[in-house]
Amino acid sequence: STCESRFKLGDFPKRAITNKMPGSSYFKNHMGMTLTEQQFEDVPWPATELYVHVTQKTVQAGALLGTAVFGPLGALARPSTRNTEGLLKTCGRYGRNGMLIGLGLGPVP
């Protein structure tokens, strides 16, 4: 396989501390570090990186919309949740559900 041709068992620890490890550009990019054009070309799985990025953003959007938009509307819809405690519980529940919906919708191409 490709991994076997790139690495031998003996040189893994030596290579683990360098920037040449597969996926290091992916993690640097994912953590917001700046990459050169060469490092962008070295990302081994660009499609996977795109799916992870899109899924992460849909989870964030779902949680935000659930907590900040639909949660307060849901709390106002019922007289029993028109107080601070009810608002906080409803917003938390809607935020969690929005996050789960985003997790399910993220990988959809």
PDB file of N, CA and C in Angstrom:
ATOM      1  N   SER A   1       0.838  -1.185   0.000  1.00  0.00           N
ATOM      2  CA  SER A   1       0.000   0.000   0.000  1.00  0.00           C
ATOM      3  C   SER A   1       0.879   1.242   0.000  1.00  0.00           C
ATOM      4  N   THR A   2       0.269   2.403  -0.111  1.00  0.00           N
ATOM      5  CA  THR A   2       1.008   3.650  -0.179  1.00  0.00           C
ATOM      6  C   THR A   2       1.738   3.929   1.123  1.00  0.00           C
ATOM      7  N   CYS A   3       1.089   3.664   2.238  1.00  0.00           N
ATOM      8  CA  CYS A   3       1.704   3.920   3.544  1.00  0.00           C
ATOM      9  C   CYS A   3       2.949   3.061   3.740  1.00  0.00           C
ATOM     10  N   GLU A   4       2.872   1.813   3.319  1.00  0.00           N
ATOM     11  CA  GLU A   4       4.024   0.923   3.476  1.00  0.00           C
ATOM     12  C   GLU A   4       5.194   1.380   2.628  1.00  0.00           C
ATOM     13  N   SER A   5       4.931   1.948   1.444  1.00  0.00           N
ATOM     14  CA  SER A   5       6.033   2.385   0.599  1.00  0.00           C
ATOM     15  C   SER A   5       6.646   3.688   1.114  1.00  0.00           C
ATOM     16  N   ARG A   6       5.900   4.488   1.863  1.00  0.00           N
ATOM     17  CA  ARG A   6       6.421   5.751   2.356  1.00  0.00           C
ATOM     18  C   ARG A   6       7.158   5.603   3.680  1.00  0.00           C
ATOM     19  N   PHE A   7       6.777   4.615   4.507  1.00  0.00           N
ATOM     20  CA  PHE A   7       7.364   4.470   5.827  1.00  0.00           C
ATOM     21  C   PHE A   7       7.813   3.039   6.068  1.00  0.00           C
ATOM     22  N   LYS A   8       8.909   2.939   6.768  1.00  0.00           N
ATOM     23  CA  LYS A   8       9.345   1.649   7.255  1.00  0.00           C
ATOM     24  C   LYS A   8       9.214   1.705   8.765  1.00  0.00           C
ATOM     25  N   LEU A   9       9.019   0.578   9.390  1.00  0.00           N
ATOM     26  CA  LEU A   9       8.764   0.535  10.822  1.00  0.00           C
ATOM     27  C   LEU A   9       9.871   1.208  11.629  1.00  0.00           C
ATOM     28  N   GLY A  10      11.113   1.079  11.209  1.00  0.00           N
ATOM     29  CA  GLY A  10      12.229   1.618  11.968  1.00  0.00           C
ATOM     30  C   GLY A  10      12.330   3.130  11.965  1.00  0.00           C
ATOM     31  N   ASP A  11      11.859   3.818  10.909  1.00  0.00           N
ATOM     32  CA  ASP A  11      12.064   5.259  10.877  1.00  0.00           C
ATOM     33  C   ASP A  11      10.828   6.058  11.277  1.00  0.00           C
ATOM     34  N   PHE A  12       9.819   5.426  11.852  1.00  0.00           N
ATOM     35  CA  PHE A  12       8.637   6.189  12.270  1.00  0.00           C
ATOM     36  C   PHE A  12       8.928   7.166  13.403  1.00  0.00           C
ATOM     37  N   PRO A  13       9.580   6.754  14.497  1.00  0.00           N
ATOM     38  CA  PRO A  13       9.809   7.720  15.580  1.00  0.00           C
ATOM     39  C   PRO A  13      10.649   8.911  15.140  1.00  0.00           C
ATOM     40  N   LYS A  14      11.619   8.680  14.262  1.00  0.00           N
ATOM     41  CA  LYS A  14      12.462   9.754  13.782  1.00  0.00           C
ATOM     42  C   LYS A  14      11.634  10.742  12.950  1.00  0.00           C
ATOM     43  N   ARG A  15      10.707  10.235  12.146  1.00  0.00           N
ATOM     44  CA  ARG A  15       9.900  11.086  11.285  1.00  0.00           C
ATOM     45  C   ARG A  15       8.729  11.714  12.022  1.00  0.00           C
ATOM     46  N   ALA A  16       8.347  11.167  13.165  1.00  0.00           N
ATOM     47  CA  ALA A  16       7.174  11.669  13.874  1.00  0.00           C
ATOM     48  C   ALA A  16       7.375  13.088  14.378  1.00  0.00           C
ATOM     49  N   ILE A  17       8.612  13.517  14.554  1.00  0.00           N
ATOM     50  CA  ILE A  17       8.850  14.862  15.078  1.00  0.00           C
ATOM     51  C   ILE A  17       9.106  15.865  13.963  1.00  0.00           C
ATOM     52  N   THR A  18       9.006  15.467  12.714  1.00  0.00           N
ATOM     53  CA  THR A  18       9.241  16.385  11.606  1.00  0.00           C
ATOM     54  C   THR A  18       7.917  16.820  11.001  1.00  0.00           C
ATOM     55  N   ASN A  19       7.999  17.743  10.083  1.00  0.00           N
ATOM     56  CA  ASN A  19       6.813  18.212   9.377  1.00  0.00           C
ATOM     57  C   ASN A  19       6.445  17.301   8.210  1.00  0.00           C
ATOM     58  N   LYS A  20       7.190  16.248   7.985  1.00  0.00           N
ATOM     59  CA  LYS A  20       6.952  15.367   6.854  1.00  0.00           C
ATOM     60  C   LYS A  20       5.964  14.254   7.171  1.00  0.00           C
ATOM     61  N   MET A  21       5.466  14.195   8.386  1.00  0.00           N
ATOM     62  CA  MET A  21       4.522  13.146   8.743  1.00  0.00           C
ATOM     63  C   MET A  21       3.215  13.356   7.982  1.00  0.00           C
ATOM     64  N   PRO A  22       2.636  12.289   7.428  1.00  0.00           N
ATOM     65  CA  PRO A  22       1.404  12.468   6.681  1.00  0.00           C
ATOM     66  C   PRO A  22       0.316  13.015   7.584  1.00  0.00           C
ATOM     67  N   GLY A  23      -0.379  14.000   7.089  1.00  0.00           N
ATOM     68  CA  GLY A  23      -1.460  14.578   7.862  1.00  0.00           C
ATOM     69  C   GLY A  23      -1.058  15.776   8.692  1.00  0.00           C
ATOM     70  N   SER A  24       0.239  16.057   8.826  1.00  0.00           N
ATOM     71  CA  SER A  24       0.636  17.199   9.656  1.00  0.00           C
ATOM     72  C   SER A  24       0.150  18.501   9.046  1.00  0.00           C
ATOM     73  N   SER A  25       0.159  18.601   7.714  1.00  0.00           N
ATOM     74  CA  SER A  25      -0.376  19.799   7.067  1.00  0.00           C
ATOM     75  C   SER A  25      -1.868  19.904   7.305  1.00  0.00           C
ATOM     76  N   TYR A  26      -2.545  18.773   7.309  1.00  0.00           N
ATOM     77  CA  TYR A  26      -3.980  18.765   7.577  1.00  0.00           C
ATOM     78  C   TYR A  26      -4.265  19.323   8.965  1.00  0.00           C
ATOM     79  N   PHE A  27      -3.548  18.842   9.974  1.00  0.00           N
ATOM     80  CA  PHE A  27      -3.787  19.294  11.337  1.00  0.00           C
ATOM     81  C   PHE A  27      -3.389  20.753  11.531  1.00  0.00           C
ATOM     82  N   LYS A  28      -2.301  21.177  10.891  1.00  0.00           N
ATOM     83  CA  LYS A  28      -1.910  22.576  10.978  1.00  0.00           C
ATOM     84  C   LYS A  28      -2.989  23.466  10.378  1.00  0.00           C
ATOM     85  N   ASN A  29      -3.507  23.069   9.220  1.00  0.00           N
ATOM     86  CA  ASN A  29      -4.551  23.849   8.569  1.00  0.00           C
ATOM     87  C   ASN A  29      -5.827  23.847   9.408  1.00  0.00           C
ATOM     88  N   HIS A  30      -6.147  22.698   9.982  1.00  0.00           N
ATOM     89  CA  HIS A  30      -7.358  22.571  10.791  1.00  0.00           C
ATOM     90  C   HIS A  30      -7.277  23.434  12.050  1.00  0.00           C
ATOM     91  N   MET A  31      -6.090  23.620  12.589  1.00  0.00           N
ATOM     92  CA  MET A  31      -5.912  24.410  13.800  1.00  0.00           C
ATOM     93  C   MET A  31      -5.731  25.899  13.497  1.00  0.00           C
ATOM     94  N   GLY A  32      -5.786  26.281  12.226  1.00  0.00           N
ATOM     95  CA  GLY A  32      -5.733  27.695  11.859  1.00  0.00           C
ATOM     96  C   GLY A  32      -4.344  28.249  11.627  1.00  0.00           C
ATOM     97  N   MET A  33      -3.345  27.377  11.547  1.00  0.00           N
ATOM     98  CA  MET A  33      -1.985  27.861  11.290  1.00  0.00           C
ATOM     99  C   MET A  33      -1.841  28.181   9.796  1.00  0.00           C
ATOM    100  N   THR A  34      -0.914  29.070   9.471  1.00  0.00           N
ATOM    101  CA  THR A  34      -0.698  29.425   8.075  1.00  0.00           C
ATOM    102  C   THR A  34       0.146  28.363   7.383  1.00  0.00           C
ATOM    103  N   LEU A  35      -0.241  28.039   6.166  1.00  0.00           N
ATOM    104  CA  LEU A  35       0.491  27.053   5.385  1.00  0.00           C
ATOM    105  C   LEU A  35       0.982  27.682   4.089  1.00  0.00           C
ATOM    106  N   THR A  36       2.106  27.187   3.597  1.00  0.00           N
ATOM    107  CA  THR A  36       2.592  27.623   2.291  1.00  0.00           C
ATOM    108  C   THR A  36       1.850  26.846   1.208  1.00  0.00           C
ATOM    109  N   GLU A  37       2.026  27.263  -0.022  1.00  0.00           N
ATOM    110  CA  GLU A  37       1.379  26.565  -1.143  1.00  0.00           C
ATOM    111  C   GLU A  37       1.847  25.111  -1.211  1.00  0.00           C
ATOM    112  N   GLN A  38       3.141  24.881  -0.953  1.00  0.00           N
ATOM    113  CA  GLN A  38       3.676  23.523  -0.971  1.00  0.00           C
ATOM    114  C   GLN A  38       3.025  22.664   0.100  1.00  0.00           C
ATOM    115  N   GLN A  39       2.827  23.227   1.281  1.00  0.00           N
ATOM    116  CA  GLN A  39       2.190  22.468   2.358  1.00  0.00           C
ATOM    117  C   GLN A  39       0.732  22.170   2.031  1.00  0.00           C
ATOM    118  N   PHE A  40       0.041  23.101   1.357  1.00  0.00           N
ATOM    119  CA  PHE A  40      -1.332  22.826   0.936  1.00  0.00           C
ATOM    120  C   PHE A  40      -1.370  21.667  -0.055  1.00  0.00           C
ATOM    121  N   GLU A  41      -0.378  21.598  -0.929  1.00  0.00           N
ATOM    122  CA  GLU A  41      -0.331  20.502  -1.899  1.00  0.00           C
ATOM    123  C   GLU A  41       0.006  19.173  -1.233  1.00  0.00           C
ATOM    124  N   ASP A  42       0.632  19.214  -0.067  1.00  0.00           N
ATOM    125  CA  ASP A  42       1.020  17.996   0.633  1.00  0.00           C
ATOM    126  C   ASP A  42      -0.091  17.407   1.500  1.00  0.00           C
ATOM    127  N   VAL A  43      -1.258  18.037   1.561  1.00  0.00           N
ATOM    128  CA  VAL A  43      -2.358  17.488   2.352  1.00  0.00           C
ATOM    129  C   VAL A  43      -2.764  16.165   1.701  1.00  0.00           C
ATOM    130  N   PRO A  44      -2.631  15.042   2.431  1.00  0.00           N
ATOM    131  CA  PRO A  44      -2.807  13.738   1.794  1.00  0.00           C
ATOM    132  C   PRO A  44      -4.256  13.392   1.443  1.00  0.00           C
ATOM    133  N   TRP A  45      -5.220  13.916   2.180  1.00  0.00           N
ATOM    134  CA  TRP A  45      -6.622  13.555   1.937  1.00  0.00           C
ATOM    135  C   TRP A  45      -7.466  14.824   1.866  1.00  0.00           C
ATOM    136  N   PRO A  46      -7.401  15.564   0.757  1.00  0.00           N
ATOM    137  CA  PRO A  46      -8.135  16.834   0.698  1.00  0.00           C
ATOM    138  C   PRO A  46      -9.649  16.652   0.783  1.00  0.00           C
ATOM    139  N   ALA A  47     -10.182  15.561   0.237  1.00  0.00           N
ATOM    140  CA  ALA A  47     -11.630  15.339   0.309  1.00  0.00           C
ATOM    141  C   ALA A  47     -12.065  15.102   1.753  1.00  0.00           C
ATOM    142  N   THR A  48     -11.274  14.361   2.509  1.00  0.00           N
ATOM    143  CA  THR A  48     -11.587  14.122   3.917  1.00  0.00           C
ATOM    144  C   THR A  48     -11.530  15.428   4.698  1.00  0.00           C
ATOM    145  N   GLU A  49     -10.527  16.245   4.404  1.00  0.00           N
ATOM    146  CA  GLU A  49     -10.420  17.533   5.083  1.00  0.00           C
ATOM    147  C   GLU A  49     -11.646  18.392   4.788  1.00  0.00           C
ATOM    148  N   LEU A  50     -12.104  18.375   3.556  1.00  0.00           N
ATOM    149  CA  LEU A  50     -13.291  19.148   3.197  1.00  0.00           C
ATOM    150  C   LEU A  50     -14.524  18.637   3.933  1.00  0.00           C
ATOM    151  N   TYR A  51     -14.715  17.318   3.983  1.00  0.00           N
ATOM    152  CA  TYR A  51     -15.866  16.760   4.698  1.00  0.00           C
ATOM    153  C   TYR A  51     -15.830  17.095   6.187  1.00  0.00           C
ATOM    154  N   VAL A  52     -14.653  17.005   6.802  1.00  0.00           N
ATOM    155  CA  VAL A  52     -14.537  17.330   8.222  1.00  0.00           C
ATOM    156  C   VAL A  52     -14.841  18.805   8.445  1.00  0.00           C
ATOM    157  N   HIS A  53     -14.329  19.651   7.573  1.00  0.00           N
ATOM    158  CA  HIS A  53     -14.560  21.088   7.705  1.00  0.00           C
ATOM    159  C   HIS A  53     -16.047  21.421   7.567  1.00  0.00           C
ATOM    160  N   VAL A  54     -16.686  20.882   6.536  1.00  0.00           N
ATOM    161  CA  VAL A  54     -18.100  21.170   6.310  1.00  0.00           C
ATOM    162  C   VAL A  54     -18.943  20.622   7.457  1.00  0.00           C
ATOM    163  N   THR A  55     -18.635  19.427   7.924  1.00  0.00           N
ATOM    164  CA  THR A  55     -19.383  18.851   9.041  1.00  0.00           C
ATOM    165  C   THR A  55     -19.216  19.703  10.296  1.00  0.00           C
ATOM    166  N   GLN A  56     -18.003  20.137  10.573  1.00  0.00           N
ATOM    167  CA  GLN A  56     -17.758  20.974  11.753  1.00  0.00           C
ATOM    168  C   GLN A  56     -18.555  22.276  11.658  1.00  0.00           C
ATOM    169  N   LYS A  57     -18.577  22.884  10.498  1.00  0.00           N
ATOM    170  CA  LYS A  57     -19.298  24.146  10.345  1.00  0.00           C
ATOM    171  C   LYS A  57     -20.811  23.950  10.434  1.00  0.00           C
ATOM    172  N   THR A  58     -21.349  22.845   9.916  1.00  0.00           N
ATOM    173  CA  THR A  58     -22.789  22.621  10.040  1.00  0.00           C
ATOM    174  C   THR A  58     -23.172  22.308  11.485  1.00  0.00           C
ATOM    175  N   VAL A  59     -22.309  21.627  12.217  1.00  0.00           N
ATOM    176  CA  VAL A  59     -22.564  21.388  13.646  1.00  0.00           C
ATOM    177  C   VAL A  59     -22.582  22.724  14.390  1.00  0.00           C
ATOM    178  N   GLN A  60     -21.619  23.586  14.101  1.00  0.00           N
ATOM    179  CA  GLN A  60     -21.578  24.893  14.748  1.00  0.00           C
ATOM    180  C   GLN A  60     -22.796  25.733  14.394  1.00  0.00           C
ATOM    181  N   ALA A  61     -23.174  25.733  13.117  1.00  0.00           N
ATOM    182  CA  ALA A  61     -24.339  26.509  12.692  1.00  0.00           C
ATOM    183  C   ALA A  61     -25.615  25.970  13.324  1.00  0.00           C
ATOM    184  N   GLY A  62     -25.767  24.658  13.370  1.00  0.00           N
ATOM    185  CA  GLY A  62     -26.949  24.064  13.991  1.00  0.00           C
ATOM    186  C   GLY A  62     -27.049  24.400  15.464  1.00  0.00           C
ATOM    187  N   ALA A  63     -25.929  24.332  16.161  1.00  0.00           N
ATOM    188  CA  ALA A  63     -25.934  24.658  17.592  1.00  0.00           C
ATOM    189  C   ALA A  63     -26.246  26.134  17.816  1.00  0.00           C
ATOM    190  N   LEU A  64     -25.668  26.989  17.002  1.00  0.00           N
ATOM    191  CA  LEU A  64     -25.913  28.427  17.139  1.00  0.00           C
ATOM    192  C   LEU A  64     -27.369  28.770  16.839  1.00  0.00           C
ATOM    193  N   LEU A  65     -27.876  28.267  15.730  1.00  0.00           N
ATOM    194  CA  LEU A  65     -29.274  28.554  15.375  1.00  0.00           C
ATOM    195  C   LEU A  65     -30.235  27.978  16.402  1.00  0.00           C
ATOM    196  N   GLY A  66     -29.963  26.774  16.860  1.00  0.00           N
ATOM    197  CA  GLY A  66     -30.826  26.157  17.853  1.00  0.00           C
ATOM    198  C   GLY A  66     -30.845  26.928  19.158  1.00  0.00           C
ATOM    199  N   THR A  67     -29.671  27.372  19.596  1.00  0.00           N
ATOM    200  CA  THR A  67     -29.571  28.074  20.870  1.00  0.00           C
ATOM    201  C   THR A  67     -30.069  29.516  20.784  1.00  0.00           C
ATOM    202  N   ALA A  68     -29.677  30.231  19.743  1.00  0.00           N
ATOM    203  CA  ALA A  68     -29.942  31.668  19.693  1.00  0.00           C
ATOM    204  C   ALA A  68     -31.245  32.049  18.993  1.00  0.00           C
ATOM    205  N   VAL A  69     -31.744  31.183  18.095  1.00  0.00           N
ATOM    206  CA  VAL A  69     -32.940  31.551  17.336  1.00  0.00           C
ATOM    207  C   VAL A  69     -34.132  30.691  17.728  1.00  0.00           C
ATOM    208  N   PHE A  70     -34.012  29.394  17.483  1.00  0.00           N
ATOM    209  CA  PHE A  70     -35.168  28.516  17.687  1.00  0.00           C
ATOM    210  C   PHE A  70     -35.436  28.213  19.155  1.00  0.00           C
ATOM    211  N   GLY A  71     -34.417  28.225  19.989  1.00  0.00           N
ATOM    212  CA  GLY A  71     -34.607  27.990  21.421  1.00  0.00           C
ATOM    213  C   GLY A  71     -35.486  29.048  22.078  1.00  0.00           C
ATOM    214  N   PRO A  72     -35.160  30.332  21.919  1.00  0.00           N
ATOM    215  CA  PRO A  72     -36.022  31.353  22.501  1.00  0.00           C
ATOM    216  C   PRO A  72     -37.445  31.349  21.918  1.00  0.00           C
ATOM    217  N   LEU A  73     -37.556  31.081  20.617  1.00  0.00           N
ATOM    218  CA  LEU A  73     -38.902  31.005  20.016  1.00  0.00           C
ATOM    219  C   LEU A  73     -39.689  29.844  20.601  1.00  0.00           C
ATOM    220  N   GLY A  74     -39.019  28.710  20.782  1.00  0.00           N
ATOM    221  CA  GLY A  74     -39.684  27.549  21.387  1.00  0.00           C
ATOM    222  C   GLY A  74     -40.078  27.806  22.831  1.00  0.00           C
ATOM    223  N   ALA A  75     -39.233  28.545  23.557  1.00  0.00           N
ATOM    224  CA  ALA A  75     -39.544  28.863  24.948  1.00  0.00           C
ATOM    225  C   ALA A  75     -40.718  29.836  25.042  1.00  0.00           C
ATOM    226  N   LEU A  76     -40.789  30.768  24.123  1.00  0.00           N
ATOM    227  CA  LEU A  76     -41.898  31.727  24.132  1.00  0.00           C
ATOM    228  C   LEU A  76     -43.220  31.098  23.692  1.00  0.00           C
ATOM    229  N   ALA A  77     -43.150  30.001  22.955  1.00  0.00           N
ATOM    230  CA  ALA A  77     -44.369  29.360  22.442  1.00  0.00           C
ATOM    231  C   ALA A  77     -45.174  28.693  23.556  1.00  0.00           C
ATOM    232  N   ARG A  78     -44.515  28.301  24.637  1.00  0.00           N
ATOM    233  CA  ARG A  78     -45.221  27.629  25.743  1.00  0.00           C
ATOM    234  C   ARG A  78     -45.232  28.520  26.978  1.00  0.00           C
ATOM    235  N   PRO A  79     -46.380  28.686  27.582  1.00  0.00           N
ATOM    236  CA  PRO A  79     -46.426  29.505  28.806  1.00  0.00           C
ATOM    237  C   PRO A  79     -45.580  28.924  29.945  1.00  0.00           C
ATOM    238  N   SER A  80     -45.410  27.611  29.984  1.00  0.00           N
ATOM    239  CA  SER A  80     -44.650  26.995  31.082  1.00  0.00           C
ATOM    240  C   SER A  80     -43.146  27.271  31.007  1.00  0.00           C
ATOM    241  N   THR A  81     -42.647  27.688  29.862  1.00  0.00           N
ATOM    242  CA  THR A  81     -41.211  27.950  29.729  1.00  0.00           C
ATOM    243  C   THR A  81     -40.917  29.429  29.544  1.00  0.00           C
ATOM    244  N   ARG A  82     -41.851  30.283  29.872  1.00  0.00           N
ATOM    245  CA  ARG A  82     -41.629  31.732  29.734  1.00  0.00           C
ATOM    246  C   ARG A  82     -41.003  32.320  30.994  1.00  0.00           C
ATOM    247  N   ASN A  83     -39.981  31.678  31.472  1.00  0.00           N
ATOM    248  CA  ASN A  83     -39.202  32.186  32.599  1.00  0.00           C
ATOM    249  C   ASN A  83     -37.732  31.879  32.325  1.00  0.00           C
ATOM    250  N   THR A  84     -36.860  32.374  33.175  1.00  0.00           N
ATOM    251  CA  THR A  84     -35.421  32.212  32.932  1.00  0.00           C
ATOM    252  C   THR A  84     -35.007  30.749  32.914  1.00  0.00           C
ATOM    253  N   GLU A  85     -35.482  29.990  33.866  1.00  0.00           N
ATOM    254  CA  GLU A  85     -35.117  28.563  33.920  1.00  0.00           C
ATOM    255  C   GLU A  85     -35.633  27.823  32.686  1.00  0.00           C
ATOM    256  N   GLY A  86     -36.866  28.082  32.308  1.00  0.00           N
ATOM    257  CA  GLY A  86     -37.435  27.433  31.126  1.00  0.00           C
ATOM    258  C   GLY A  86     -36.726  27.845  29.853  1.00  0.00           C
ATOM    259  N   LEU A  87     -36.355  29.116  29.774  1.00  0.00           N
ATOM    260  CA  LEU A  87     -35.626  29.614  28.608  1.00  0.00           C
ATOM    261  C   LEU A  87     -34.276  28.927  28.478  1.00  0.00           C
ATOM    262  N   LEU A  88     -33.543  28.820  29.584  1.00  0.00           N
ATOM    263  CA  LEU A  88     -32.222  28.187  29.538  1.00  0.00           C
ATOM    264  C   LEU A  88     -32.315  26.712  29.168  1.00  0.00           C
ATOM    265  N   LYS A  89     -33.266  26.008  29.739  1.00  0.00           N
ATOM    266  CA  LYS A  89     -33.423  24.585  29.409  1.00  0.00           C
ATOM    267  C   LYS A  89     -33.829  24.397  27.953  1.00  0.00           C
ATOM    268  N   THR A  90     -34.759  25.216  27.490  1.00  0.00           N
ATOM    269  CA  THR A  90     -35.227  25.090  26.107  1.00  0.00           C
ATOM    270  C   THR A  90     -34.120  25.446  25.122  1.00  0.00           C
ATOM    271  N   CYS A  91     -33.392  26.514  25.386  1.00  0.00           N
ATOM    272  CA  CYS A  91     -32.288  26.894  24.495  1.00  0.00           C
ATOM    273  C   CYS A  91     -31.214  25.812  24.455  1.00  0.00           C
ATOM    274  N   GLY A  92     -30.907  25.238  25.610  1.00  0.00           N
ATOM    275  CA  GLY A  92     -29.926  24.148  25.644  1.00  0.00           C
ATOM    276  C   GLY A  92     -30.379  22.934  24.858  1.00  0.00           C
ATOM    277  N   ARG A  93     -31.661  22.579  25.010  1.00  0.00           N
ATOM    278  CA  ARG A  93     -32.196  21.419  24.285  1.00  0.00           C
ATOM    279  C   ARG A  93     -32.221  21.675  22.775  1.00  0.00           C
ATOM    280  N   TYR A  94     -32.664  22.863  22.371  1.00  0.00           N
ATOM    281  CA  TYR A  94     -32.694  23.193  20.946  1.00  0.00           C
ATOM    282  C   TYR A  94     -31.277  23.277  20.368  1.00  0.00           C
ATOM    283  N   GLY A  95     -30.333  23.807  21.150  1.00  0.00           N
ATOM    284  CA  GLY A  95     -28.942  23.864  20.697  1.00  0.00           C
ATOM    285  C   GLY A  95     -28.358  22.483  20.502  1.00  0.00           C
ATOM    286  N   ARG A  96     -28.636  21.567  21.448  1.00  0.00           N
ATOM    287  CA  ARG A  96     -28.159  20.193  21.319  1.00  0.00           C
ATOM    288  C   ARG A  96     -28.772  19.522  20.096  1.00  0.00           C
ATOM    289  N   ASN A  97     -30.081  19.699  19.918  1.00  0.00           N
ATOM    290  CA  ASN A  97     -30.741  19.091  18.768  1.00  0.00           C
ATOM    291  C   ASN A  97     -30.246  19.689  17.454  1.00  0.00           C
ATOM    292  N   GLY A  98     -29.985  20.991  17.438  1.00  0.00           N
ATOM    293  CA  GLY A  98     -29.427  21.614  16.238  1.00  0.00           C
ATOM    294  C   GLY A  98     -28.044  21.089  15.920  1.00  0.00           C
ATOM    295  N   MET A  99     -27.260  20.837  16.977  1.00  0.00           N
ATOM    296  CA  MET A  99     -25.932  20.269  16.783  1.00  0.00           C
ATOM    297  C   MET A  99     -26.025  18.865  16.184  1.00  0.00           C
ATOM    298  N   LEU A 100     -26.947  18.062  16.685  1.00  0.00           N
ATOM    299  CA  LEU A 100     -27.108  16.702  16.156  1.00  0.00           C
ATOM    300  C   LEU A 100     -27.616  16.717  14.718  1.00  0.00           C
ATOM    301  N   ILE A 101     -28.503  17.645  14.414  1.00  0.00           N
ATOM    302  CA  ILE A 101     -28.974  17.778  13.035  1.00  0.00           C
ATOM    303  C   ILE A 101     -27.820  18.187  12.135  1.00  0.00           C
ATOM    304  N   GLY A 102     -26.999  19.125  12.579  1.00  0.00           N
ATOM    305  CA  GLY A 102     -25.821  19.527  11.812  1.00  0.00           C
ATOM    306  C   GLY A 102     -24.833  18.403  11.617  1.00  0.00           C
ATOM    307  N   LEU A 103     -24.706  17.545  12.629  1.00  0.00           N
ATOM    308  CA  LEU A 103     -23.808  16.391  12.521  1.00  0.00           C
ATOM    309  C   LEU A 103     -24.311  15.422  11.453  1.00  0.00           C
ATOM    310  N   GLY A 104     -25.617  15.276  11.367  1.00  0.00           N
ATOM    311  CA  GLY A 104     -26.181  14.390  10.347  1.00  0.00           C
ATOM    312  C   GLY A 104     -26.146  14.996   8.946  1.00  0.00           C
ATOM    313  N   LEU A 105     -26.304  16.306   8.856  1.00  0.00           N
ATOM    314  CA  LEU A 105     -26.333  16.955   7.544  1.00  0.00           C
ATOM    315  C   LEU A 105     -24.947  17.284   6.997  1.00  0.00           C
ATOM    316  N   GLY A 106     -23.947  17.357   7.854  1.00  0.00           N
ATOM    317  CA  GLY A 106     -22.608  17.740   7.426  1.00  0.00           C
ATOM    318  C   GLY A 106     -22.014  16.880   6.332  1.00  0.00           C
ATOM    319  N   PRO A 107     -22.081  15.545   6.444  1.00  0.00           N
ATOM    320  CA  PRO A 107     -21.453  14.712   5.418  1.00  0.00           C
ATOM    321  C   PRO A 107     -22.267  14.546   4.147  1.00  0.00           C
ATOM    322  N   VAL A 108     -23.463  15.128   4.065  1.00  0.00           N
ATOM    323  CA  VAL A 108     -24.288  14.978   2.870  1.00  0.00           C
ATOM    324  C   VAL A 108     -23.663  15.778   1.742  1.00  0.00           C
ATOM    325  N   PRO A 109     -23.303  15.128   0.625  1.00  0.00           N
ATOM    326  CA  PRO A 109     -22.647  15.862  -0.477  1.00  0.00           C
ATOM    327  C   PRO A 109     -23.581  16.779  -1.229  1.00  0.00           C
TER     328      PRO A 109
END
